[in-house]
Amino acid sequence: MHLFKLIPFCLLTCAGALHAAEYPIGAPQHCGGMEVGAVYLQPIEMEPAGMMRPAAESDVHLEADISALEDNRNGFQEGSFVPYLRIAYHLQRDDSEQLISGDFHAMVASDGPHYGDNVKLDGPGRYQLTLQVSPPDTGHDHSFGRHTDRETGVAPWFQPCELTYSFVYAGTGKKGGY
């Protein structure tokens, strides 16, 4: 009898655990003391409006999941999100001349913080994704500073790096069909 009372509770508490289907883009790579994993999923709705291409005009939502490695020299704990990075992307279908470029935005979703953008692709096919990962900006009001003194300081920011991934895009399926 008590089992039937638990069913509505389980349905309510487990409903938030459903996530959109993410499709991995290659294997995670290392850069500047961080692990950079790339995925895509169906385009997403975003707040604030206008931050990126509307979902209705996009084919995918590209993401870079970036976390600190154990040997991170900039003070980030292993597995933690690394904020304030500048991430530029370039996408090209193998049999096309069209280059798709843009910048990822920092954002948060039900599975945690990441960098991403809604993107209109050049149709189905094999793509090359290049991510240019740069350290936080310096010298303006929204800088992400670092301690440099002997007692509490961390290493200088890493040098920008470029990572390349390959993947086949055949669609993301029907929204809500996951």
Short mmCIF file of N, CA and C in Angstrom, two decimals, residues 18-113:
data_model
loop_
_atom_site.label_atom_id
_atom_site.label_comp_id
_atom_site.label_asym_id
_atom_site.label_seq_id
_atom_site.Cartn_x
_atom_site.Cartn_y
_atom_site.Cartn_z
N LEU A 18 15.78 14.35 -16.16
CA LEU A 18 15.82 14.14 -17.60
C LEU A 18 16.59 15.27 -18.27
N HIS A 19 17.50 14.93 -19.13
CA HIS A 19 18.29 15.92 -19.85
C HIS A 19 18.13 15.68 -21.34
N ALA A 20 18.39 16.71 -22.11
CA ALA A 20 18.40 16.55 -23.56
C ALA A 20 19.53 15.61 -23.94
N ALA A 21 19.34 14.87 -25.00
CA ALA A 21 20.37 13.94 -25.47
C ALA A 21 21.56 14.74 -25.99
N GLU A 22 22.73 14.50 -25.40
CA GLU A 22 23.96 15.13 -25.85
C GLU A 22 24.74 14.16 -26.71
N TYR A 23 25.30 14.66 -27.81
CA TYR A 23 26.09 13.84 -28.72
C TYR A 23 27.55 14.27 -28.59
N PRO A 24 28.44 13.37 -28.16
CA PRO A 24 29.85 13.74 -28.00
C PRO A 24 30.48 14.10 -29.34
N ILE A 25 31.38 15.05 -29.29
CA ILE A 25 32.17 15.45 -30.46
C ILE A 25 33.61 15.06 -30.15
N GLY A 26 34.02 13.90 -30.61
CA GLY A 26 35.37 13.43 -30.34
C GLY A 26 35.60 13.16 -28.87
N ALA A 27 36.85 12.89 -28.53
CA ALA A 27 37.25 12.64 -27.14
C ALA A 27 37.67 13.95 -26.49
N PRO A 28 37.47 14.08 -25.16
CA PRO A 28 37.95 15.28 -24.48
C PRO A 28 39.46 15.46 -24.69
N GLN A 29 39.88 16.71 -24.74
CA GLN A 29 41.29 17.04 -24.93
C GLN A 29 41.77 17.94 -23.79
N HIS A 30 43.08 18.02 -23.61
CA HIS A 30 43.66 18.83 -22.55
C HIS A 30 44.30 20.09 -23.11
N CYS A 31 44.19 21.16 -22.32
CA CYS A 31 44.70 22.47 -22.74
C CYS A 31 44.87 23.32 -21.49
N GLY A 32 46.08 23.81 -21.22
CA GLY A 32 46.29 24.77 -20.13
C GLY A 32 45.83 24.31 -18.77
N GLY A 33 45.97 23.03 -18.44
CA GLY A 33 45.54 22.54 -17.14
C GLY A 33 44.04 22.30 -17.04
N MET A 34 43.38 22.17 -18.20
CA MET A 34 41.94 21.95 -18.25
C MET A 34 41.61 20.79 -19.18
N GLU A 35 40.47 20.16 -18.92
CA GLU A 35 39.93 19.19 -19.86
C GLU A 35 38.80 19.87 -20.62
N VAL A 36 38.81 19.73 -21.94
CA VAL A 36 37.81 20.38 -22.79
C VAL A 36 37.07 19.29 -23.55
N GLY A 37 35.81 19.10 -23.18
CA GLY A 37 34.95 18.15 -23.88
C GLY A 37 33.95 18.92 -24.72
N ALA A 38 33.69 18.43 -25.92
CA ALA A 38 32.74 19.10 -26.82
C ALA A 38 31.56 18.17 -27.08
N VAL A 39 30.35 18.74 -27.09
CA VAL A 39 29.12 17.99 -27.38
C VAL A 39 28.19 18.89 -28.17
N TYR A 40 27.16 18.26 -28.77
CA TYR A 40 26.07 19.04 -29.34
C TYR A 40 24.76 18.40 -28.94
N LEU A 41 23.71 19.19 -28.95
CA LEU A 41 22.35 18.74 -28.66
C LEU A 41 21.40 19.62 -29.45
N GLN A 42 20.09 19.40 -29.26
CA GLN A 42 19.15 20.22 -30.00
C GLN A 42 19.29 21.67 -29.56
N PRO A 43 18.95 22.65 -30.41
CA PRO A 43 19.06 24.06 -30.03
C PRO A 43 18.24 24.33 -28.77
N ILE A 44 18.70 25.27 -27.98
CA ILE A 44 18.04 25.56 -26.70
C ILE A 44 17.53 27.00 -26.66
N GLU A 45 16.55 27.21 -25.82
CA GLU A 45 16.04 28.56 -25.54
C GLU A 45 16.94 29.17 -24.47
N MET A 46 17.19 30.46 -24.57
CA MET A 46 18.18 31.09 -23.71
C MET A 46 17.67 32.40 -23.14
N GLU A 47 18.10 32.71 -21.95
CA GLU A 47 17.86 34.00 -21.33
C GLU A 47 19.21 34.59 -20.96
N PRO A 48 19.48 35.83 -21.24
CA PRO A 48 18.58 36.82 -21.81
C PRO A 48 18.39 36.61 -23.31
N ALA A 49 17.23 37.01 -23.79
CA ALA A 49 16.93 36.90 -25.22
C ALA A 49 17.95 37.70 -26.01
N GLY A 50 18.33 37.20 -27.16
CA GLY A 50 19.29 37.90 -28.01
C GLY A 50 20.74 37.59 -27.69
N MET A 51 20.98 36.78 -26.68
CA MET A 51 22.35 36.42 -26.31
C MET A 51 23.02 35.61 -27.42
N MET A 52 22.21 34.80 -28.10
CA MET A 52 22.73 34.00 -29.21
C MET A 52 21.60 33.75 -30.20
N ARG A 53 21.90 33.06 -31.27
CA ARG A 53 20.92 32.76 -32.32
C ARG A 53 19.70 32.07 -31.69
N PRO A 54 18.49 32.46 -32.10
CA PRO A 54 17.29 31.80 -31.58
C PRO A 54 17.28 30.30 -31.93
N ALA A 55 16.73 29.50 -31.04
CA ALA A 55 16.67 28.05 -31.25
C ALA A 55 15.95 27.71 -32.55
N ALA A 56 14.89 28.45 -32.87
CA ALA A 56 14.11 28.16 -34.08
C ALA A 56 14.91 28.36 -35.37
N GLU A 57 16.00 29.12 -35.31
CA GLU A 57 16.83 29.39 -36.48
C GLU A 57 18.14 28.60 -36.46
N SER A 58 18.24 27.63 -35.56
CA SER A 58 19.49 26.88 -35.37
C SER A 58 19.28 25.39 -35.57
N ASP A 59 20.36 24.69 -35.86
CA ASP A 59 20.33 23.23 -35.98
C ASP A 59 20.78 22.53 -34.71
N VAL A 60 21.77 23.12 -34.02
CA VAL A 60 22.33 22.49 -32.83
C VAL A 60 22.70 23.54 -31.80
N HIS A 61 22.88 23.07 -30.58
CA HIS A 61 23.51 23.84 -29.53
C HIS A 61 24.86 23.19 -29.29
N LEU A 62 25.95 23.88 -29.62
CA LEU A 62 27.30 23.37 -29.39
C LEU A 62 27.74 23.76 -27.99
N GLU A 63 28.43 22.84 -27.31
CA GLU A 63 28.92 23.12 -25.97
C GLU A 63 30.38 22.73 -25.83
N ALA A 64 31.08 23.48 -24.99
CA ALA A 64 32.41 23.10 -24.52
C ALA A 64 32.29 22.97 -23.00
N ASP A 65 32.46 21.76 -22.51
CA ASP A 65 32.45 21.51 -21.07
C ASP A 65 33.90 21.56 -20.61
N ILE A 66 34.24 22.56 -19.82
CA ILE A 66 35.63 22.80 -19.45
C ILE A 66 35.79 22.72 -17.94
N SER A 67 36.69 21.83 -17.51
CA SER A 67 36.94 21.66 -16.08
C SER A 67 38.44 21.57 -15.82
N ALA A 68 38.83 21.96 -14.62
CA ALA A 68 40.23 21.95 -14.23
C ALA A 68 40.73 20.52 -14.04
N LEU A 69 41.97 20.30 -14.46
CA LEU A 69 42.64 19.02 -14.22
C LEU A 69 43.36 19.09 -12.87
N GLU A 70 43.81 17.95 -12.41
CA GLU A 70 44.50 17.87 -11.12
C GLU A 70 45.73 18.78 -11.09
N ASP A 71 46.42 18.91 -12.21
CA ASP A 71 47.65 19.71 -12.26
C ASP A 71 47.41 21.17 -12.65
N ASN A 72 46.18 21.66 -12.52
CA ASN A 72 45.87 23.04 -12.87
C ASN A 72 46.68 23.99 -11.97
N ARG A 73 47.43 24.90 -12.58
CA ARG A 73 48.32 25.79 -11.84
C ARG A 73 47.69 27.15 -11.54
N ASN A 74 46.42 27.32 -11.92
CA ASN A 74 45.77 28.61 -11.72
C ASN A 74 44.80 28.63 -10.55
N GLY A 75 44.91 27.66 -9.65
CA GLY A 75 44.13 27.69 -8.42
C GLY A 75 42.77 27.03 -8.49
N PHE A 76 42.43 26.40 -9.60
CA PHE A 76 41.12 25.75 -9.71
C PHE A 76 41.23 24.31 -9.23
N GLN A 77 40.25 23.89 -8.46
CA GLN A 77 40.21 22.52 -7.96
C GLN A 77 39.88 21.56 -9.09
N GLU A 78 40.42 20.36 -9.01
CA GLU A 78 40.17 19.34 -10.03
C GLU A 78 38.66 19.15 -10.22
N GLY A 79 38.24 19.18 -11.47
CA GLY A 79 36.83 18.97 -11.81
C GLY A 79 35.98 20.23 -11.79
N SER A 80 36.52 21.35 -11.30
CA SER A 80 35.70 22.56 -11.21
C SER A 80 35.65 23.29 -12.56
N PHE A 81 34.54 23.97 -12.79
CA PHE A 81 34.35 24.79 -13.98
C PHE A 81 35.36 25.94 -13.97
N VAL A 82 35.91 26.27 -15.12
CA VAL A 82 36.86 27.38 -15.22
C VAL A 82 36.14 28.55 -15.90
N PRO A 83 35.87 29.63 -15.14
CA PRO A 83 35.09 30.75 -15.68
C PRO A 83 35.93 31.76 -16.45
N TYR A 84 35.23 32.65 -17.14
CA TYR A 84 35.80 33.82 -17.80
C TYR A 84 36.72 33.52 -18.97
N LEU A 85 36.67 32.31 -19.50
CA LEU A 85 37.49 31.99 -20.66
C LEU A 85 36.89 32.61 -21.91
N ARG A 86 37.71 32.79 -22.92
CA ARG A 86 37.24 33.23 -24.23
C ARG A 86 37.35 32.02 -25.15
N ILE A 87 36.21 31.62 -25.71
CA ILE A 87 36.17 30.43 -26.57
C ILE A 87 35.62 30.85 -27.93
N ALA A 88 36.46 30.77 -28.95
CA ALA A 88 36.02 31.00 -30.33
C ALA A 88 35.91 29.64 -31.01
N TYR A 89 34.95 29.51 -31.92
CA TYR A 89 34.82 28.24 -32.64
C TYR A 89 34.77 28.47 -34.14
N HIS A 90 35.23 27.45 -34.85
CA HIS A 90 35.15 27.42 -36.32
C HIS A 90 34.68 26.02 -36.68
N LEU A 91 33.68 25.96 -37.53
CA LEU A 91 33.09 24.69 -37.98
C LEU A 91 33.12 24.65 -39.49
N GLN A 92 33.44 23.49 -40.02
CA GLN A 92 33.38 23.35 -41.48
C GLN A 92 33.04 21.90 -41.82
N ARG A 93 32.03 21.75 -42.70
CA ARG A 93 31.71 20.42 -43.21
C ARG A 93 32.82 20.01 -44.17
N ASP A 94 33.24 18.76 -44.11
CA ASP A 94 34.39 18.28 -44.89
C ASP A 94 34.28 18.56 -46.39
N ASP A 95 33.09 18.50 -46.95
CA ASP A 95 32.95 18.67 -48.40
C ASP A 95 32.38 20.04 -48.77
N SER A 96 32.61 21.04 -47.91
CA SER A 96 32.05 22.36 -48.16
C SER A 96 33.12 23.44 -47.95
N GLU A 97 32.94 24.55 -48.63
CA GLU A 97 33.84 25.70 -48.46
C GLU A 97 33.33 26.64 -47.36
N GLN A 98 32.07 26.46 -46.93
CA GLN A 98 31.47 27.38 -45.96
C GLN A 98 32.10 27.19 -44.59
N LEU A 99 32.61 28.30 -44.02
CA LEU A 99 33.17 28.30 -42.68
C LEU A 99 32.16 28.96 -41.74
N ILE A 100 31.82 28.29 -40.67
CA ILE A 100 30.88 28.79 -39.67
C ILE A 100 31.70 29.15 -38.45
N SER A 101 31.64 30.40 -38.01
CA SER A 101 32.47 30.86 -36.89
C SER A 101 31.64 31.64 -35.89
N GLY A 102 32.13 31.69 -34.67
CA GLY A 102 31.46 32.46 -33.64
C GLY A 102 32.19 32.34 -32.32
N ASP A 103 31.56 32.85 -31.28
CA ASP A 103 32.10 32.80 -29.93
C ASP A 103 31.11 32.09 -29.02
N PHE A 104 31.63 31.27 -28.13
CA PHE A 104 30.80 30.63 -27.12
C PHE A 104 30.54 31.63 -25.99
N HIS A 105 29.41 31.44 -25.33
CA HIS A 105 29.02 32.25 -24.18
C HIS A 105 29.01 31.35 -22.95
N ALA A 106 29.38 31.91 -21.81
CA ALA A 106 29.27 31.17 -20.56
C ALA A 106 27.79 31.11 -20.18
N MET A 107 27.36 29.94 -19.72
CA MET A 107 25.95 29.77 -19.35
C MET A 107 25.83 28.59 -18.39
N VAL A 108 24.64 28.44 -17.84
CA VAL A 108 24.40 27.31 -16.95
C VAL A 108 23.12 26.61 -17.37
N ALA A 109 23.12 25.30 -17.24
CA ALA A 109 21.96 24.45 -17.55
C ALA A 109 21.78 23.47 -16.40
N SER A 110 20.80 22.61 -16.52
CA SER A 110 20.52 21.65 -15.44
C SER A 110 21.70 20.72 -15.17
N ASP A 111 22.60 20.56 -16.14
CA ASP A 111 23.78 19.70 -15.92
C ASP A 111 25.03 20.51 -15.56
N GLY A 112 24.88 21.79 -15.27
CA GLY A 112 26.00 22.59 -14.79
C GLY A 112 26.45 23.66 -15.76
N PRO A 113 27.47 24.44 -15.36
CA PRO A 113 27.97 25.52 -16.21
C PRO A 113 28.79 24.98 -17.38
#
